[in-house]
Amino acid sequence: MLHTATPSIYLDHSATTPVRPEVMAAMTPYFAEFYGNPSSIHAVGRRSGAALTRARRTVAELLHARPGEIIFTGCGTESDNAALRGLALARRAATGADRLITLPIEHKAVLYTAQDLRDHFGFRLTLVPVDGAGRVAAADVIAALGDGEDVAAVSVMLANNEVGTIQPVAEIGARCRELGVPFHTDAVQAAGRLSLNVEELNVDALSISAHKFYGPKGVGALYLRDGTPFLPFMTGGSHERGRRAGTENVPLAVGLAEALTLAEAERPAENERLRGLRDRLIGRILEEIDGAQLTGPRAERLAHHAGFIIEGVEAEGMLIGLDLAGVAASSGSACSSGSQRPSHVLEAMGYAPGLAAGALRLSLGRSNAPADIEYAADTLAEVVGKIRGSS
Ligand code: PLP
């Protein structure tokens, strides 16, 4: 097929998203115009302080939480670290409980933190297996909890970044609540795509990151339920009610709040639009490319997310071929692109390493129109054909 000008089609919204103009506009005054330290007593500081208060209130409302339960952080990874370390260390200090429960398909921000707590802080770790679609059975987590007495913290992600699977968080949370075990969810991929109502989800802690929903990079938030024992790992000041020391990043907090407001307002309609485009993309790829299979479930998955394995084709070649034709895609998580090791997520789902090497993730977003989907499907078929033809 002959393409005149190389288009620029971004299908990697699970890795990151562009900052929306409305978000840029909301943040801009707080860099150089209203630059005060929100802790300062003078008017310049009070102006920033008021913006920070508004941002916190906005995020709290969207999560059905109280403003004092929102902690602004430096990213999703920090929110996950703060939650896991903070909950586990506090509960162990109070009760001696020393076991962590999580999933083998968690993002490394959770998985590696849990492993670090095991390897360097003396915790025991239970990884509850998932099925071939990457979904954990709530009953399996509940069984792993037992009477909960030896469990320091549980962390189960709301939606997976590589395969888009949605987990039964509310059900698991209900049992954790009965047992009094602190429960965290990594909602970094879910934010702007699923409801983040912390009451309905039965969570004590929840992580989000602005750059996944058209906000800036370098800012996240952690919801922490009032009364949940927590040991901060950032000490040094009374910022964020003593739970995360460091002068608050007012412009980025304002940006996160604005981005989440817009994403929540548009969520139902945008999800429906993206689901239509995604299903068309999945349909075409499964029909037109031999040896293509969907990873993750067909139904219980994020609306914008399509993950595949293309048998006998290495991800790297596919990604380069797509990129040359103007399509930005990924093999799974942004962090594992470029590393040769097959993804720990696909491994935990039971894929043989050889198959997992052909993983492809196409994650849609606001900029994608129906024509992009047709072009991406045409281009992928062409790229896979070329790779197969030359090998
Ligand atoms: N958790 C999940 C599920 C993610 O997808 C990511 C980013 O890819 C993170 C955590 C880390 O977020 P951040 O990039 O803001 O550190």
Short mmCIF file of C-alpha atoms and ligand atoms in Angstrom, two decimals:
data_model
loop_
_atom_site.label_atom_id
_atom_site.label_comp_id
_atom_site.label_asym_id
_atom_site.label_seq_id
_atom_site.Cartn_x
_atom_site.Cartn_y
_atom_site.Cartn_z
CA MET A 1 0.00 0.00 0.00
CA LEU A 2 1.26 3.48 -0.82
CA HIS A 3 0.95 6.21 1.78
CA THR A 4 1.68 9.74 0.67
CA ALA A 5 2.49 11.53 3.94
CA THR A 6 3.41 9.59 7.07
CA PRO A 7 0.61 10.15 9.55
CA SER A 8 1.12 10.47 13.28
CA ILE A 9 -1.20 8.12 15.08
CA TYR A 10 -0.69 7.73 18.79
CA LEU A 11 -1.90 4.40 20.15
CA ASP A 12 0.06 4.36 23.40
CA HIS A 13 -2.24 6.18 25.81
CA SER A 14 -1.61 3.62 28.54
CA ALA A 15 2.04 4.72 28.58
CA THR A 16 1.21 8.41 28.79
CA THR A 17 -1.07 11.08 27.36
CA PRO A 18 -0.56 14.66 26.15
CA VAL A 19 -1.45 17.48 28.53
CA ARG A 20 -4.82 18.97 27.56
CA PRO A 21 -4.83 22.70 26.70
CA GLU A 22 -7.37 23.36 29.48
CA VAL A 23 -4.98 21.75 31.95
CA MET A 24 -2.04 23.80 30.68
CA ALA A 25 -4.15 26.96 31.06
CA ALA A 26 -5.17 26.05 34.61
CA MET A 27 -1.58 25.33 35.69
CA THR A 28 0.27 28.16 33.96
CA PRO A 29 -0.44 31.03 36.41
CA TYR A 30 0.95 28.98 39.30
CA PHE A 31 4.48 28.70 37.90
CA ALA A 32 5.58 32.34 37.75
CA GLU A 33 2.62 34.56 38.60
CA PHE A 34 1.24 32.95 41.75
CA TYR A 35 4.42 31.23 42.80
CA GLY A 36 4.24 31.51 46.59
CA ASN A 37 5.07 28.72 48.96
CA PRO A 38 1.68 27.49 50.14
CA SER A 39 3.02 27.28 53.71
CA SER A 40 3.92 31.00 53.78
CA ILE A 41 1.81 33.38 55.82
CA HIS A 42 1.96 36.31 53.39
CA ALA A 43 -0.54 37.02 50.63
CA VAL A 44 1.67 35.56 47.88
CA GLY A 45 1.81 32.24 49.71
CA ARG A 46 -1.84 32.32 50.68
CA ARG A 47 -2.81 32.60 47.04
CA SER A 48 -0.94 29.35 46.22
CA GLY A 49 -2.27 27.77 49.39
CA ALA A 50 -5.83 28.53 48.30
CA ALA A 51 -5.21 26.93 44.89
CA LEU A 52 -3.79 23.84 46.57
CA THR A 53 -6.81 23.64 48.86
CA ARG A 54 -9.16 23.89 45.88
CA ALA A 55 -7.25 21.19 43.99
CA ARG A 56 -7.36 18.89 46.99
CA ARG A 57 -11.07 19.49 47.49
CA THR A 58 -11.76 18.77 43.81
CA VAL A 59 -9.84 15.50 43.82
CA ALA A 60 -11.53 14.47 47.07
CA GLU A 61 -14.98 15.12 45.63
CA LEU A 62 -14.25 13.09 42.50
CA LEU A 63 -13.07 10.16 44.64
CA HIS A 64 -15.96 10.52 47.14
CA ALA A 65 -13.39 11.20 49.83
CA ARG A 66 -12.60 14.02 52.25
CA PRO A 67 -9.95 16.64 51.36
CA GLY A 68 -7.74 15.56 54.27
CA GLU A 69 -7.61 12.06 52.80
CA ILE A 70 -5.83 13.24 49.61
CA ILE A 71 -2.02 13.34 49.54
CA PHE A 72 -0.32 14.85 46.48
CA THR A 73 2.77 12.88 45.43
CA GLY A 74 5.44 12.98 42.73
CA CYS A 75 4.00 10.17 40.54
CA GLY A 76 2.02 6.94 40.53
CA THR A 77 5.12 5.01 41.52
CA GLU A 78 5.52 7.19 44.60
CA SER A 79 1.85 6.77 45.54
CA ASP A 80 2.24 2.97 45.30
CA ASN A 81 5.46 2.99 47.33
CA ALA A 82 4.00 5.28 49.99
CA ALA A 83 0.89 3.12 50.28
CA LEU A 84 2.55 -0.27 50.47
CA ARG A 85 5.42 0.74 52.72
CA GLY A 86 3.32 3.11 54.81
CA LEU A 87 0.47 0.67 55.46
CA ALA A 88 2.61 -2.44 55.96
CA LEU A 89 5.18 -0.87 58.28
CA ALA A 90 2.53 0.83 60.40
CA ARG A 91 0.45 -2.32 60.84
CA ARG A 92 3.46 -4.46 61.60
CA ALA A 93 4.61 -1.94 64.20
CA ALA A 94 1.17 -2.03 65.83
CA THR A 95 0.27 -5.73 65.59
CA GLY A 96 3.30 -7.72 64.39
CA ALA A 97 1.47 -8.73 61.17
CA ASP A 98 4.18 -9.37 58.58
CA ARG A 99 2.59 -10.82 55.45
CA LEU A 100 1.80 -8.93 52.25
CA ILE A 101 -0.72 -10.09 49.68
CA THR A 102 -0.65 -8.90 46.09
CA LEU A 103 -0.83 -10.18 42.50
CA PRO A 104 1.99 -11.35 40.23
CA ILE A 105 0.63 -9.07 37.47
CA GLU A 106 0.89 -5.82 39.42
CA HIS A 107 2.86 -2.95 37.95
CA LYS A 108 6.46 -3.06 39.15
CA ALA A 109 5.79 -0.01 41.33
CA VAL A 110 3.79 -2.40 43.53
CA LEU A 111 5.45 -5.74 42.77
CA TYR A 112 9.04 -4.60 43.26
CA THR A 113 8.05 -2.65 46.37
CA ALA A 114 6.46 -5.77 47.83
CA GLN A 115 9.58 -7.76 46.93
CA ASP A 116 11.76 -5.10 48.51
CA LEU A 117 9.70 -5.28 51.70
CA ARG A 118 10.21 -9.06 51.63
CA ASP A 119 13.93 -9.01 50.79
CA HIS A 120 15.07 -6.11 52.96
CA PHE A 121 12.42 -5.54 55.62
CA GLY A 122 11.53 -9.09 56.68
CA PHE A 123 7.97 -9.34 55.34
CA ARG A 124 6.52 -12.53 53.88
CA LEU A 125 4.86 -12.26 50.49
CA THR A 126 1.84 -14.10 49.07
CA LEU A 127 1.27 -13.68 45.33
CA VAL A 128 -2.23 -14.85 44.42
CA PRO A 129 -2.30 -16.38 40.91
CA VAL A 130 -4.43 -15.03 38.07
CA ASP A 131 -6.23 -16.87 35.26
CA GLY A 132 -5.35 -16.84 31.56
CA ALA A 133 -7.13 -13.50 31.13
CA GLY A 134 -5.12 -11.92 33.96
CA ARG A 135 -8.03 -11.88 36.38
CA VAL A 136 -7.79 -12.92 40.01
CA ALA A 137 -10.73 -14.64 41.67
CA ALA A 138 -11.85 -12.61 44.70
CA ALA A 139 -12.34 -15.93 46.51
CA ASP A 140 -8.64 -16.75 46.06
CA VAL A 141 -7.54 -13.47 47.65
CA ILE A 142 -10.09 -13.98 50.41
CA ALA A 143 -8.72 -17.50 51.02
CA ALA A 144 -5.16 -16.13 51.12
CA LEU A 145 -6.26 -13.60 53.76
CA GLY A 146 -7.37 -16.31 56.19
CA ASP A 147 -8.36 -14.60 59.43
CA GLY A 148 -6.19 -11.64 58.36
CA GLU A 149 -4.29 -11.49 61.63
CA ASP A 150 -0.85 -12.01 60.10
CA VAL A 151 -1.58 -9.80 57.05
CA ALA A 152 0.07 -6.38 57.09
CA ALA A 153 -1.43 -5.09 53.82
CA VAL A 154 -3.17 -6.20 50.63
CA SER A 155 -2.69 -4.52 47.25
CA VAL A 156 -4.76 -5.44 44.18
CA MET A 157 -4.70 -3.23 41.10
CA LEU A 158 -7.99 -1.92 39.73
CA ALA A 159 -6.98 -2.34 36.08
CA ASN A 160 -3.88 -3.82 34.49
CA ASN A 161 -1.63 -1.71 32.29
CA GLU A 162 -0.48 -4.47 29.92
CA VAL A 163 -3.65 -6.45 29.28
CA GLY A 164 -6.40 -4.09 30.47
CA THR A 165 -8.00 -6.59 32.87
CA ILE A 166 -10.28 -5.17 35.58
CA GLN A 167 -10.05 -6.81 39.01
CA PRO A 168 -12.82 -7.47 41.57
CA VAL A 169 -11.48 -4.83 43.93
CA ALA A 170 -14.74 -3.99 45.74
CA GLU A 171 -15.34 -7.62 46.70
CA ILE A 172 -11.81 -8.09 48.01
CA GLY A 173 -12.01 -4.76 49.82
CA ALA A 174 -15.22 -5.76 51.59
CA ARG A 175 -13.48 -8.77 53.14
CA CYS A 176 -10.38 -6.74 54.08
CA ARG A 177 -12.67 -4.25 55.81
CA GLU A 178 -14.39 -7.04 57.80
CA LEU A 179 -10.99 -8.31 58.91
CA GLY A 180 -9.49 -4.87 59.56
CA VAL A 181 -6.67 -5.46 57.06
CA PRO A 182 -5.49 -2.33 55.16
CA PHE A 183 -6.30 -2.54 51.45
CA HIS A 184 -4.64 -0.57 48.65
CA THR A 185 -5.49 -0.42 44.97
CA ASP A 186 -3.28 0.86 42.17
CA ALA A 187 -5.81 2.81 40.09
CA VAL A 188 -3.20 4.46 37.85
CA GLN A 189 -4.61 2.87 34.68
CA ALA A 190 -8.20 3.07 35.87
CA ALA A 191 -8.27 6.82 36.55
CA GLY A 192 -10.42 8.61 34.00
CA ARG A 193 -11.63 5.25 32.71
CA LEU A 194 -13.43 3.61 35.65
CA SER A 195 -15.23 4.94 38.70
CA LEU A 196 -12.83 5.81 41.51
CA ASN A 197 -15.48 5.95 44.23
CA VAL A 198 -13.45 4.87 47.25
CA GLU A 199 -16.58 4.03 49.24
CA GLU A 200 -17.89 1.64 46.61
CA LEU A 201 -14.42 0.17 46.05
CA ASN A 202 -13.95 -0.48 49.80
CA VAL A 203 -10.34 0.70 49.70
CA ASP A 204 -8.20 2.30 52.39
CA ALA A 205 -5.66 3.61 49.89
CA LEU A 206 -5.75 4.31 46.14
CA SER A 207 -3.04 5.56 43.78
CA ILE A 208 -3.45 7.72 40.68
CA SER A 209 -1.05 9.55 38.34
CA ALA A 210 -1.97 12.67 36.32
CA HIS A 211 -0.06 11.87 33.12
CA LYS A 212 -2.33 8.90 32.41
CA PHE A 213 -5.40 11.16 32.09
CA TYR A 214 -4.12 14.15 30.10
CA GLY A 215 -2.49 15.86 33.07
CA PRO A 216 1.19 16.62 33.61
CA LYS A 217 3.92 14.10 34.36
CA GLY A 218 5.51 14.19 37.79
CA VAL A 219 2.40 14.41 39.95
CA GLY A 220 0.23 11.75 41.49
CA ALA A 221 -2.17 11.46 44.36
CA LEU A 222 -2.71 8.93 47.10
CA TYR A 223 -6.06 8.59 48.78
CA LEU A 224 -5.57 7.44 52.37
CA ARG A 225 -8.67 6.75 54.43
CA ASP A 226 -8.88 8.73 57.67
CA GLY A 227 -7.81 6.66 60.63
CA THR A 228 -5.71 4.19 58.60
CA PRO A 229 -2.38 3.62 60.40
CA PHE A 230 0.38 4.90 58.08
CA LEU A 231 4.13 5.48 58.37
CA PRO A 232 5.34 8.09 55.87
CA PHE A 233 8.57 7.39 54.03
CA MET A 234 9.06 11.07 53.14
CA THR A 235 9.80 12.81 56.40
CA GLY A 236 10.98 16.37 56.92
CA GLY A 237 8.00 18.65 57.36
CA SER A 238 4.34 18.83 58.18
CA HIS A 239 3.19 19.10 54.56
CA GLU A 240 0.28 16.88 53.52
CA ARG A 241 -0.61 16.50 57.21
CA GLY A 242 2.78 14.96 57.93
CA ARG A 243 2.28 12.12 55.44
CA ARG A 244 4.50 13.40 52.62
CA ALA A 245 7.06 16.05 53.47
CA GLY A 246 8.26 18.51 50.84
CA THR A 247 7.02 21.85 49.51
CA GLU A 248 3.87 21.11 47.58
CA ASN A 249 3.96 21.34 43.78
CA VAL A 250 1.04 23.71 43.41
CA PRO A 251 0.90 24.04 39.59
CA LEU A 252 1.04 20.29 39.10
CA ALA A 253 -1.56 19.62 41.79
CA VAL A 254 -3.82 22.16 40.08
CA GLY A 255 -3.17 20.38 36.77
CA LEU A 256 -4.01 16.97 38.21
CA ALA A 257 -7.28 18.28 39.64
CA GLU A 258 -8.28 19.94 36.37
CA ALA A 259 -7.39 16.87 34.30
CA LEU A 260 -9.33 14.55 36.59
CA THR A 261 -12.36 16.86 36.54
CA LEU A 262 -12.42 16.84 32.73
CA ALA A 263 -11.76 13.10 32.48
CA GLU A 264 -14.56 12.28 34.91
CA ALA A 265 -17.03 14.59 33.16
CA GLU A 266 -16.29 13.04 29.78
CA ARG A 267 -15.79 9.46 30.96
CA PRO A 268 -19.13 7.86 29.98
CA ALA A 269 -19.25 9.27 26.45
CA GLU A 270 -15.52 8.86 25.80
CA ASN A 271 -15.53 5.27 27.04
CA GLU A 272 -18.38 4.45 24.72
CA ARG A 273 -16.64 6.07 21.76
CA LEU A 274 -13.34 4.36 22.47
CA ARG A 275 -14.98 0.99 23.08
CA GLY A 276 -16.47 1.18 19.57
CA LEU A 277 -13.11 2.04 18.00
CA ARG A 278 -11.29 -0.58 20.06
CA ASP A 279 -13.73 -3.34 19.14
CA ARG A 280 -13.35 -2.47 15.48
CA LEU A 281 -9.56 -2.66 15.87
CA ILE A 282 -9.70 -5.97 17.74
CA GLY A 283 -12.12 -7.40 15.19
CA ARG A 284 -9.96 -6.46 12.22
CA ILE A 285 -6.70 -7.69 13.75
CA LEU A 286 -8.12 -11.05 14.86
CA GLU A 287 -9.76 -11.56 11.49
CA GLU A 288 -6.98 -10.39 9.20
CA ILE A 289 -3.75 -11.43 10.92
CA ASP A 290 -3.03 -15.14 11.18
CA GLY A 291 -1.90 -16.22 14.61
CA ALA A 292 -3.16 -13.07 16.32
CA GLN A 293 -4.83 -13.55 19.69
CA LEU A 294 -6.28 -11.14 22.18
CA THR A 295 -4.57 -10.96 25.58
CA GLY A 296 -6.76 -10.21 28.56
CA PRO A 297 -10.53 -10.59 28.60
CA ARG A 298 -12.87 -9.50 25.84
CA ALA A 299 -15.45 -7.85 28.09
CA GLU A 300 -14.07 -7.04 31.55
CA ARG A 301 -11.33 -4.79 30.21
CA LEU A 302 -10.58 -1.09 29.94
CA ALA A 303 -12.56 0.52 27.11
CA HIS A 304 -9.54 2.04 25.37
CA HIS A 305 -7.26 -0.98 25.60
CA ALA A 306 -6.40 -3.73 23.11
CA GLY A 307 -3.61 -6.23 23.76
CA PHE A 308 -2.45 -8.97 21.42
CA ILE A 309 0.05 -11.70 20.88
CA ILE A 310 1.09 -12.11 17.26
CA GLU A 311 2.51 -15.58 16.96
CA GLY A 312 6.00 -15.94 15.54
CA VAL A 313 6.64 -12.19 15.34
CA GLU A 314 8.98 -10.36 17.73
CA ALA A 315 7.49 -7.24 19.31
CA GLU A 316 10.51 -5.10 18.51
CA GLY A 317 10.24 -5.59 14.75
CA MET A 318 6.53 -4.85 14.87
CA LEU A 319 6.98 -1.68 16.90
CA ILE A 320 9.72 -0.40 14.60
CA GLY A 321 7.65 -1.19 11.49
CA LEU A 322 4.60 0.55 12.96
CA ASP A 323 6.69 3.53 14.05
CA LEU A 324 8.16 3.94 10.56
CA ALA A 325 4.60 4.11 9.24
CA GLY A 326 3.66 6.72 11.86
CA VAL A 327 1.91 4.53 14.42
CA ALA A 328 3.12 4.74 18.04
CA ALA A 329 2.42 1.47 19.87
CA SER A 330 3.92 -0.57 22.67
CA SER A 331 4.69 -4.14 23.57
CA GLY A 332 3.09 -3.86 26.99
CA SER A 333 4.22 -1.64 29.77
CA ALA A 334 6.37 1.30 28.74
CA CYS A 335 9.00 0.10 31.16
CA SER A 336 9.36 -3.35 29.59
CA SER A 337 9.54 -2.01 26.01
CA GLY A 338 13.21 -2.10 25.13
CA SER A 339 14.03 -4.81 27.65
CA GLN A 340 14.29 -8.22 26.05
CA ARG A 341 12.68 -10.13 28.89
CA PRO A 342 9.08 -11.22 28.21
CA SER A 343 6.61 -9.43 30.43
CA HIS A 344 6.05 -10.74 33.95
CA VAL A 345 2.33 -10.17 33.39
CA LEU A 346 2.05 -12.50 30.38
CA GLU A 347 4.28 -15.01 32.15
CA ALA A 348 1.93 -15.02 35.17
CA MET A 349 -1.02 -15.47 32.81
CA GLY A 350 0.57 -18.67 31.55
CA TYR A 351 2.01 -17.60 28.20
CA ALA A 352 5.17 -19.39 27.14
CA PRO A 353 8.12 -16.97 26.80
CA GLY A 354 8.29 -17.56 23.04
CA LEU A 355 4.68 -16.47 22.57
CA ALA A 356 4.96 -13.57 25.01
CA ALA A 357 7.75 -12.13 22.84
CA GLY A 358 5.10 -11.19 20.27
CA ALA A 359 3.10 -8.96 22.60
CA LEU A 360 1.54 -5.78 21.26
CA ARG A 361 -0.49 -3.17 23.12
CA LEU A 362 -2.63 -0.61 21.33
CA SER A 363 -4.18 1.88 23.73
CA LEU A 364 -6.56 4.47 22.31
CA GLY A 365 -7.36 7.98 23.40
CA ARG A 366 -8.88 11.38 22.70
CA SER A 367 -6.95 12.09 19.50
CA ASN A 368 -7.96 8.88 17.74
CA ALA A 369 -10.56 9.03 14.98
CA PRO A 370 -12.11 6.06 13.12
CA ALA A 371 -9.73 6.55 10.17
CA ASP A 372 -6.74 6.06 12.52
CA ILE A 373 -8.04 2.67 13.49
CA GLU A 374 -8.38 1.56 9.88
CA TYR A 375 -4.90 2.84 9.09
CA ALA A 376 -3.40 1.13 12.15
CA ALA A 377 -5.05 -2.20 11.27
CA ASP A 378 -3.91 -1.94 7.60
CA THR A 379 -0.39 -1.01 8.69
CA LEU A 380 -0.09 -3.79 11.25
CA ALA A 381 -1.19 -6.39 8.70
CA GLU A 382 1.39 -5.02 6.28
CA VAL A 383 4.20 -4.95 8.88
CA VAL A 384 3.48 -8.49 10.11
CA GLY A 385 3.31 -9.70 6.50
CA LYS A 386 6.71 -8.15 5.76
CA ILE A 387 8.32 -9.60 8.87
CA ARG A 388 6.94 -13.04 8.13
CA GLY A 389 7.92 -12.77 4.48
CA SER A 390 11.51 -11.94 5.30
CA SER A 391 12.07 -14.58 7.97
N1 PLP B 1 0.87 1.66 38.15
C1 PLP B 1 0.41 1.37 36.93
C2 PLP B 1 -0.67 0.35 36.76
C3 PLP B 1 0.96 2.00 35.81
O1 PLP B 1 0.51 1.70 34.59
C4 PLP B 1 1.99 2.96 36.00
C5 PLP B 1 2.64 3.61 34.83
O2 PLP B 1 2.81 3.02 33.78
C6 PLP B 1 2.41 3.24 37.31
C7 PLP B 1 1.83 2.57 38.36
C8 PLP B 1 3.49 4.25 37.58
O3 PLP B 1 3.02 5.56 37.41
P1 PLP B 1 4.07 6.75 37.16
O4 PLP B 1 4.52 6.64 35.76
O5 PLP B 1 3.28 8.00 37.40
O6 PLP B 1 5.16 6.59 38.15
#
